[in-house]
Coordinates of C-alpha atoms in Angstrom, one line a residue:
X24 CA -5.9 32.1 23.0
X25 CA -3.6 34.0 21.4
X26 CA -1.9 32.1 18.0
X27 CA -3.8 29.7 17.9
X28 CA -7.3 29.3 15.9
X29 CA -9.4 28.2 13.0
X30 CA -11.8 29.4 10.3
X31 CA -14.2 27.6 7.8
X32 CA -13.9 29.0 4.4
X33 CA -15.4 28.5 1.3
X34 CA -14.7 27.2 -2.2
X35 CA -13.3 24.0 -1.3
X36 CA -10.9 25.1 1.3
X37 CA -13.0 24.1 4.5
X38 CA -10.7 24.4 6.9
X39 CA -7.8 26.5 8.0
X40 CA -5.8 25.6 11.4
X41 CA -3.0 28.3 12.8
X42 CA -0.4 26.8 15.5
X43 CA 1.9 29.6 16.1
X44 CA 3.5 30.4 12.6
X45 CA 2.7 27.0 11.5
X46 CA -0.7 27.0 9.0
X47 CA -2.5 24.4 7.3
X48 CA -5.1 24.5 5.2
X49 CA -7.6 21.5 4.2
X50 CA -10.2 20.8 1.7
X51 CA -12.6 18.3 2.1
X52 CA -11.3 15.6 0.4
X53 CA -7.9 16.1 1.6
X54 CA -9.3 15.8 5.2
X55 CA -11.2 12.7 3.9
X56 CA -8.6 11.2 2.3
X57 CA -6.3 12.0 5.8
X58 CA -8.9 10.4 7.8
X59 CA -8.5 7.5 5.3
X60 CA -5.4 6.7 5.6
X61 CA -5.7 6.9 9.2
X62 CA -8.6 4.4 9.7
X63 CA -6.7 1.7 7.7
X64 CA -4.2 1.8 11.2
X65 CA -6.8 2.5 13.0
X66 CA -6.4 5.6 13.7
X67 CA -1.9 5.2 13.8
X68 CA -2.5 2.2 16.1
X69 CA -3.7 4.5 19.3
X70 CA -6.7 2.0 19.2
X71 CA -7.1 -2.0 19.6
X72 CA -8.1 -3.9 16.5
X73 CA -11.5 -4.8 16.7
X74 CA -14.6 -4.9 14.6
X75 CA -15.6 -1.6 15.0
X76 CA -11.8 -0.5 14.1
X77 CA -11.3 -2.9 11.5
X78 CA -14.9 -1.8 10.2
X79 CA -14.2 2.0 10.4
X80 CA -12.1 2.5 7.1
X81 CA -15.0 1.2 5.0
X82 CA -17.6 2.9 6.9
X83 CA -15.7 5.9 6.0
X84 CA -15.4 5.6 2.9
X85 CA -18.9 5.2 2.4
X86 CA -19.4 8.7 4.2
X87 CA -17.1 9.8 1.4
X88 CA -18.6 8.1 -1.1
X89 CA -22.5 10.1 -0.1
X90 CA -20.3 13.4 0.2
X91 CA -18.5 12.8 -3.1
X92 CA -22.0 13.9 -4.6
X93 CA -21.5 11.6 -8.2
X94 CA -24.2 12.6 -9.9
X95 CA -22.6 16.0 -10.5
X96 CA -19.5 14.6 -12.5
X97 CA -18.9 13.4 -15.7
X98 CA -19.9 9.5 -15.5
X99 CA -18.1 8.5 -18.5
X100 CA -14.9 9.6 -17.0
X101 CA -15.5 7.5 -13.9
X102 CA -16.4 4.4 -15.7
X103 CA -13.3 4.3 -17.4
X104 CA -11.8 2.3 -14.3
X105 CA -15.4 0.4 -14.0
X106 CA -14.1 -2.9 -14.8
X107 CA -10.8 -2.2 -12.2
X108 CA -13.1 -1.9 -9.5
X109 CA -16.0 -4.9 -10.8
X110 CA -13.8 -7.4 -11.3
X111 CA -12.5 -6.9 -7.7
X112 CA -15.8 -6.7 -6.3
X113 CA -16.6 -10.2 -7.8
X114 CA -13.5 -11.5 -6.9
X115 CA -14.8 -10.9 -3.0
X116 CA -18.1 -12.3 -3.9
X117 CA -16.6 -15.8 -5.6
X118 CA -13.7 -15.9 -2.5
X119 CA -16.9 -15.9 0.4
X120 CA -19.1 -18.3 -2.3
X121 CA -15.4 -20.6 -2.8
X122 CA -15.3 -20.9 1.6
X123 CA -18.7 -22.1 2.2
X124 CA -18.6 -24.6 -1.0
X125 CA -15.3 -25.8 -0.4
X126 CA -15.4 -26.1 3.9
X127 CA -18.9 -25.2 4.4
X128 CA -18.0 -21.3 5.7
X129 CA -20.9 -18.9 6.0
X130 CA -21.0 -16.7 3.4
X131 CA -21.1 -13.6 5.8
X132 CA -17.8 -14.9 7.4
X133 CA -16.0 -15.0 4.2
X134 CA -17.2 -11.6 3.2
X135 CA -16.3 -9.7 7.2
X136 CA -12.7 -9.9 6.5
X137 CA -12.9 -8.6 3.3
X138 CA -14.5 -5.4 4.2
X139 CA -11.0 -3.5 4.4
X140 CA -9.6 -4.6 1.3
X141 CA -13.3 -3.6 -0.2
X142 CA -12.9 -0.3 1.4
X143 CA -9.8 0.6 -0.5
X144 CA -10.8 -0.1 -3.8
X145 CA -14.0 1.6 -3.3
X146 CA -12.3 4.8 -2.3
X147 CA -11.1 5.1 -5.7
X148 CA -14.8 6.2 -6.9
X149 CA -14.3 9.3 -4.7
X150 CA -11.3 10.0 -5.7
X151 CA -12.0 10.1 -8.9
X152 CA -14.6 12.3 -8.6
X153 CA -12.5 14.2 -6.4
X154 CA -9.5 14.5 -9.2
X155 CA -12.1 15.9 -12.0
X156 CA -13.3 18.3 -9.5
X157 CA -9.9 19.8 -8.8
X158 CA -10.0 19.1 -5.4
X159 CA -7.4 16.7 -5.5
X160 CA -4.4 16.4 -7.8
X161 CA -1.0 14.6 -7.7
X162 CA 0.6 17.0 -5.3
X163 CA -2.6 17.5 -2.7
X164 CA -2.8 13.4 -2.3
X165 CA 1.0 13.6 -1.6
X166 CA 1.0 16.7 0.9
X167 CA -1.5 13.9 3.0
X168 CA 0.8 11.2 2.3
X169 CA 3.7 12.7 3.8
X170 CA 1.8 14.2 6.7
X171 CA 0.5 10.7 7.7
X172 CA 3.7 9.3 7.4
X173 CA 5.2 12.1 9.8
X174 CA 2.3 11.7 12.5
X175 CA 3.0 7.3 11.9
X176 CA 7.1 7.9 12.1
X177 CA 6.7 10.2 15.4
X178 CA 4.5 7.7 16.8
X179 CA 6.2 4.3 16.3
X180 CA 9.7 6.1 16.8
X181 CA 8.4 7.5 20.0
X182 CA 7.0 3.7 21.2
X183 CA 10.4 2.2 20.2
X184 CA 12.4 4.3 22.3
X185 CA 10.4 3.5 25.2
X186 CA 9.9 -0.3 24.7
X187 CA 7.5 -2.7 26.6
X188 CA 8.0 -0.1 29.8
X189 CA 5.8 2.3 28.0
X190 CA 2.9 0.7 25.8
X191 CA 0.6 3.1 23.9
X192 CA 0.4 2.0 20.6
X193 CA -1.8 -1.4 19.5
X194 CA 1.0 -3.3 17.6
X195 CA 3.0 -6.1 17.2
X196 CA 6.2 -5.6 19.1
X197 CA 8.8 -8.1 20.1
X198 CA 12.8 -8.7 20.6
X199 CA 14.4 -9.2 17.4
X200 CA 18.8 -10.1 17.3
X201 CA 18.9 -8.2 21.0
X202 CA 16.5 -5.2 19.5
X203 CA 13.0 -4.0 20.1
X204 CA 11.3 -4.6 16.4
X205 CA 8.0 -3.0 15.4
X206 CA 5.5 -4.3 13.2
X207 CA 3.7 -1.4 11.5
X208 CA 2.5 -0.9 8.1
X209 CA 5.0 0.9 6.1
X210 CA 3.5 1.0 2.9
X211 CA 3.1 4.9 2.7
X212 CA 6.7 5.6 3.4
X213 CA 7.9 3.5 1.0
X214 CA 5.3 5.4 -1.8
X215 CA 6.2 8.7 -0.4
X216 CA 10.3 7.4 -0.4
X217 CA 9.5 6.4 -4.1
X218 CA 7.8 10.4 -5.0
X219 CA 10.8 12.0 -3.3
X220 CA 13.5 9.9 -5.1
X221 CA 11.5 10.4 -8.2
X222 CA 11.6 14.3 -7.7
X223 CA 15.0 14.3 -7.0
X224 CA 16.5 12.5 -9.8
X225 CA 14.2 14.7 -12.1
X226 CA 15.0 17.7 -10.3
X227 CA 11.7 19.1 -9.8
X228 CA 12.4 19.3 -5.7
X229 CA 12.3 22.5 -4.5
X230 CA 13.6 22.1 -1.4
X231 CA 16.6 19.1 -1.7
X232 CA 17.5 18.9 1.7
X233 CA 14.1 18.7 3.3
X234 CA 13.6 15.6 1.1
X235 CA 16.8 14.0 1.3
X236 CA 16.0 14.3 4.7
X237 CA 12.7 12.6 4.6
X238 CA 14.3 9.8 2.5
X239 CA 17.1 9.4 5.6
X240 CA 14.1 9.2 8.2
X241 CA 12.1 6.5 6.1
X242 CA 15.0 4.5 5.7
X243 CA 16.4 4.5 9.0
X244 CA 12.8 3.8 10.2
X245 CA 12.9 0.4 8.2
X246 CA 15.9 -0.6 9.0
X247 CA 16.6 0.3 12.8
X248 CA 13.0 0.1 13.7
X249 CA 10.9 -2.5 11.6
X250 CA 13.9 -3.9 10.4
X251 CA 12.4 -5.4 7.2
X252 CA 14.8 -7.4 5.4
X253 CA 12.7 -7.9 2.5
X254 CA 11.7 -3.9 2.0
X255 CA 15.5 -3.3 2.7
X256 CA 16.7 -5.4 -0.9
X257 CA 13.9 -3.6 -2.5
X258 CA 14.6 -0.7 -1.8
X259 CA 18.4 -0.5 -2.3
X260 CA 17.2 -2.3 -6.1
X261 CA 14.8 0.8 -6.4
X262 CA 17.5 2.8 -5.7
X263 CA 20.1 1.3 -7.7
X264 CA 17.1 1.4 -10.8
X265 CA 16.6 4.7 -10.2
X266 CA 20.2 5.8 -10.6
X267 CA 20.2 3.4 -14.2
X268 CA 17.2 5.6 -15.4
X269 CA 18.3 8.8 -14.3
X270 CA 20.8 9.8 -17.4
X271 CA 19.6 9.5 -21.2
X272 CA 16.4 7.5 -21.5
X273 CA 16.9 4.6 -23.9
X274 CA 15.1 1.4 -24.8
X275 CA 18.4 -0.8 -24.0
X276 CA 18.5 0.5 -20.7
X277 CA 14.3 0.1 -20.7
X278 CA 15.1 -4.0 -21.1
X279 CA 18.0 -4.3 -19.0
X280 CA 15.9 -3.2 -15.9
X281 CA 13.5 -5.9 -16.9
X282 CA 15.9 -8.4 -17.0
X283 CA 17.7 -7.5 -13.9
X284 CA 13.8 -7.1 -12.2
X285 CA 13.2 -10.5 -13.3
X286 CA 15.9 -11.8 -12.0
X287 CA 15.6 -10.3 -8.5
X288 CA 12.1 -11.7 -8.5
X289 CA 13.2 -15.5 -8.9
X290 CA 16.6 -14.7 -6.3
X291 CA 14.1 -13.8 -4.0
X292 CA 11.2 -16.5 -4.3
X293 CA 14.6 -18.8 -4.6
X294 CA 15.4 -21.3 -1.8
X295 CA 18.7 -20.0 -1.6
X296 CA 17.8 -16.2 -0.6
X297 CA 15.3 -17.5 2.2
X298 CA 18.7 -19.3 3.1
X299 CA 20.7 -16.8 3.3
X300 CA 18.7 -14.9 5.0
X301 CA 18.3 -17.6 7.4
X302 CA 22.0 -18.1 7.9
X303 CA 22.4 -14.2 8.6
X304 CA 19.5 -14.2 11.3
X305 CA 20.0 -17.8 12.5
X306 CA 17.1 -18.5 12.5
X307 CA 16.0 -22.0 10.0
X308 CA 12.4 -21.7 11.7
X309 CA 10.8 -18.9 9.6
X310 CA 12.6 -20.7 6.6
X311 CA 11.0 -24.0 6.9
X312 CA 7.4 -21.8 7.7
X313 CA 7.6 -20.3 4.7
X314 CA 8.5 -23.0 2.4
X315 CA 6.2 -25.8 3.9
X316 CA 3.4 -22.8 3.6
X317 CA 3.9 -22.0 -0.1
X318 CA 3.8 -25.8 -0.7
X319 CA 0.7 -26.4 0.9
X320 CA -1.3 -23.4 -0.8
X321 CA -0.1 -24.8 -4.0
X322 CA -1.2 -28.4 -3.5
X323 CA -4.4 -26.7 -2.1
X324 CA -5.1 -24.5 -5.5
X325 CA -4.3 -27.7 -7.7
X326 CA -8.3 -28.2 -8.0
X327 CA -9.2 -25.0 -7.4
X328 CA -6.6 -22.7 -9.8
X329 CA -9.4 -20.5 -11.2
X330 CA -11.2 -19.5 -8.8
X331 CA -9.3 -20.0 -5.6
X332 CA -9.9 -21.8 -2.0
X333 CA -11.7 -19.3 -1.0
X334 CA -11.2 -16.5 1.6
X335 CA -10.2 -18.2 4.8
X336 CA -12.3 -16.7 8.3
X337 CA -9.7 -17.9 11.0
X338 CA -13.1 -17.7 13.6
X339 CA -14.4 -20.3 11.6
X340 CA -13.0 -23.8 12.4
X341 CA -13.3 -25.7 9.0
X342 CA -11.5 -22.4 7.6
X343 CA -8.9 -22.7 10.1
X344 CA -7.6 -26.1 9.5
X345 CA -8.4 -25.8 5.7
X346 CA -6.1 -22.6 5.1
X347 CA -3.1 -24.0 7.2
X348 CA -3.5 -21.5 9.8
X349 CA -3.8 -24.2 12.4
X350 CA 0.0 -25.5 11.6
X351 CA 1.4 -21.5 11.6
X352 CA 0.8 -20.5 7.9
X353 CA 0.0 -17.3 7.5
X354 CA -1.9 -16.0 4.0
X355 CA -0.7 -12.6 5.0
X356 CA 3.3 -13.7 5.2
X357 CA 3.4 -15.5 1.8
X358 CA 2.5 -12.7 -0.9
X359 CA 1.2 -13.7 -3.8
X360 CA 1.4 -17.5 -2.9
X361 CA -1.3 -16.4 -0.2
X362 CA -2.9 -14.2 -2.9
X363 CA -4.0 -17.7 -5.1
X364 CA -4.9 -19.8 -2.3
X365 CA -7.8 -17.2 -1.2
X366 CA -8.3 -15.4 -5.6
X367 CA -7.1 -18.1 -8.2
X368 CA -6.0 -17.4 -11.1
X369 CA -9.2 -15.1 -11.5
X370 CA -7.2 -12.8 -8.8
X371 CA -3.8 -12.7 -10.2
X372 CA -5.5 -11.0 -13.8
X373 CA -7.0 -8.8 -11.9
X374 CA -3.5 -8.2 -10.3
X375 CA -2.2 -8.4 -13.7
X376 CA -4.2 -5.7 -14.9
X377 CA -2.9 -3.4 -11.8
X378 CA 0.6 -4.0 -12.9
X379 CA 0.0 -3.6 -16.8
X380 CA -1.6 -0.3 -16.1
X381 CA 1.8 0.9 -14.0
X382 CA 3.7 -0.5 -16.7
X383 CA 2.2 1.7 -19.6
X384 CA 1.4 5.0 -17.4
X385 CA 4.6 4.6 -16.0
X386 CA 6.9 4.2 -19.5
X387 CA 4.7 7.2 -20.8
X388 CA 5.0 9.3 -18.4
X389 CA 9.4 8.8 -18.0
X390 CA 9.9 8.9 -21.9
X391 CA 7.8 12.1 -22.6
X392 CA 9.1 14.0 -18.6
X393 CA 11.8 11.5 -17.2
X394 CA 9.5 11.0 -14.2
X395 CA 10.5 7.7 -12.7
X396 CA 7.6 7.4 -9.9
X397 CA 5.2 5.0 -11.4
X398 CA 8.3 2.5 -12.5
X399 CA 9.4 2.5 -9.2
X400 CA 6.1 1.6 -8.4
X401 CA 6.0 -1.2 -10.5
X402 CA 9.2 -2.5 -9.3
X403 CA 8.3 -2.0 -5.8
X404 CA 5.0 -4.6 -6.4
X405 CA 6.4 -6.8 -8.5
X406 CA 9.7 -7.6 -6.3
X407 CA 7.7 -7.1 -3.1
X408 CA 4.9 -9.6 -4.7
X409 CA 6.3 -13.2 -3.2
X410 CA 6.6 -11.7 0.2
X411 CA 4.3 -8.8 1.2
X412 CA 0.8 -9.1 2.1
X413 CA -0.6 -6.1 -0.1
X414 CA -3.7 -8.3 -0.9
X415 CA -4.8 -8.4 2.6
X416 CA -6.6 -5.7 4.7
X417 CA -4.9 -3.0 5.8
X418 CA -1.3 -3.2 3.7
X419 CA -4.3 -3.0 0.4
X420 CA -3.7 1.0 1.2
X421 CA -0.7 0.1 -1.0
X422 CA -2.7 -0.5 -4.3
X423 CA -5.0 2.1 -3.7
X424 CA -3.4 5.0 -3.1
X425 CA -0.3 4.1 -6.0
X426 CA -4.0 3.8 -8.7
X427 CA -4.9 7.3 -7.0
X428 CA -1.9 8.8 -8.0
X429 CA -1.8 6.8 -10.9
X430 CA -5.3 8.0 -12.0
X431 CA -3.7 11.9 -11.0
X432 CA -0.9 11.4 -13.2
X433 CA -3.0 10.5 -16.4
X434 CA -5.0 13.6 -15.8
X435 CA -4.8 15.8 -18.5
X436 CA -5.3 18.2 -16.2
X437 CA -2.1 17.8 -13.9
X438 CA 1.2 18.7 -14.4
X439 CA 3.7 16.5 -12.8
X440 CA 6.6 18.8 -14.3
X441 CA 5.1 21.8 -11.9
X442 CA 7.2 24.1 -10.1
X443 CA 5.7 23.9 -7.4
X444 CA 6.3 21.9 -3.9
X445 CA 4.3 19.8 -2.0
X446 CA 3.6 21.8 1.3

């Protein structure tokens, strides 16, 4: 038909799609890093969550991992972030070992729920190998960024406007003050928001008004349509940051973000913001959840601080009453709180070391170009750290893609300063 068709081409492009005058053009690890993304919500929620679903995102990535063909690329270079990837991989093994010695879980059922957060670490092998190859740099992983988030804003947008009448996508929907409220992960908008806001302060956006744009849709998405209290403080402290470190870099203004990000983390692990935003919501239950929760994972870890309780199997009944689940306590609703119960203090270095590297990248890269991504970054996981479930399954996208850009960033072969737009 006429204006519309595809080719396969060579040297790494493998892929080129014409709608109309619209073209795209895909390499394979762009299309595999797309495909990615898209299996950690399973497939943008157009499918139930299941095992095969929930299992599809590491199966993937091992398809990635056969295609990455590592035995061409330089092996020192990838074992620089060895002991990143390792020490997670043990932390998975001790979690299943802690649940079957602690409430007598089977090893195989601490391990199952495991397999998505395993997935997005191990994509970073790929990647890697993908980023020395030239097949993806800093721009080409944000290009699939924002066209993921696009396909994810159409869809959820779409499912809000028509409500219950209409149900096509698998996720948590209910009525929140009088309004339809979504449940979706939002982690990729708020990376992509973070790029965008980065470029624009810099002034490396090439098309202003298509991003500012961008930035309107993301943050009318989380406030009208997930209407996510927490990610709506962050982000106006992001933004208000952002504006701080825009002018003349300086170290005073370097320590007073710390100091004002240290101070928004205890406000918000503080009784009184969970009370505030109880008063403004009227609602004391989710209050009293949260604060009965965080005190029972603490007197939980008080034997177990190193190595953790364990990673809980809700399927298994021992695990069930053990982890709290049984009285409404989510690990996935109490951030880093959750975090400890399952990882110990084993998991928060390992955490630590995540951050650490942000922090260093991050001040490297905005006192040599002014580029402000990677400290928005941190900020984002270090305020977000008490409340959002990045440890867990599929909102583990987070720390994965932010290291792959990371990694891109530290590249001596990327530019971040280039003139040229993502497409």
């Amino acid at each position: 038909m006429k204006g519309y068709g595809y080719n396969v081409m060579n040297s790494g492009q493998i892929l080129s799609i014409r709608i109309g005058t619209i073209k795209c053009r895909f390499n394979l690890d762009q299309f595999m890093l797309f495909f990615f993304c898209a299996a950690n919500m399973h497939i943008f929620y157009l499918f139930p969550s299941n095992f095969l679903t929930r299992s599809l995102t590491f199966i993937w990535v091992i398809v990635w991992f056969v295609l990455a063909d590592i035995g061409k690329i330089n092996i020192r270079k990838l074992m620089r972030n060895s002991s990143f990837l390792i020490l997670f991989f043990m932390l998975i093994l001790i979690a299943a070992n802690q649940s079957k010695r602690l409430y007598g879980q089977p090893f195989v059922m601490g391990l199952s729920p495991q397999r998505i957060a395993a997935a997005n670490i191990l994509v970073i092998i790929p990647i890697v190998v993908a980023l020395q190859r030239k097949s993806l740099d800093y721009e080409k992983i944000v290009s699939v960024i924002k066209i993921v988030v696009i396909i994810e804003l159409f869809l959820c947008v779409v499912q809000f406007i028509t409500g219950s009448k209409v149900t096509f996508l698998h996720v948590l929907m209910y009525e929140h003050n009088g309004r339809m409220r979504i449940y979706a992960n939002i982690v990729l908008m708020e990376i992509l928001y973070f790029d965008i806001l980065a470029k624009l302060f810099t002034g490396k956006c090439v098309n202003p008004k298509r991003n500012v744009l961008f930035l309107f849709m993301i943050a009318s998405y989380i406030i009208l349509v997930a209407q996510h209290r927490s990610s709506i403080l962050i982000l106006i402290a992001i933004i208000a940051a952002a504006v701080f470190l825009w002018k003349k870099v300086t170290v005073g203004k370097v320590v007073i973000v710390c100091f004002i990000v240290i101070a928004l983390v205890i406000f918000i692990n503080s009784d009184y913001f969970f009370k505030i935003c109880s008063a403004i919501i009227n609602n004391t239950g989710t209050f009293m959840v949260r604060t009965n929760s965080r005190k029972f994972y603490i007197d939980k870890i008080g034997n177990n601080f190193f190595l953790g309780c364990g990673y809980a199997n809700a399927d298994y009944y021992n695990a069930y009453v053990y982890s709290g689940i049984s009285k409404g306590y989510l690990l996935a609703d109490n951030g880093i709180y959750g975090y400890l119960f399952s990882y110990g203090l084993a998991g928060m270095i390992w955490y630590i070391i995540f951050l650490f590297q942000l922090f260093t990248e991050g001040i490297k890269s905005y006192l040599k170009t002014g580029n402000m991504f990677l400290i928005l970054c941190l900020l984002f996981f270090v305020l977000g750290s008490l409340t959002f479930s990045w440890f867990f399954e599929m909102e583990m996208i987070s720390i994965s893609i932010t290291y792959a850009l990371l990694l891109a960033i530290k590249s001596k072969k990327h530019d971040y300063i280039s003139k040229t737009e993502n497409r």
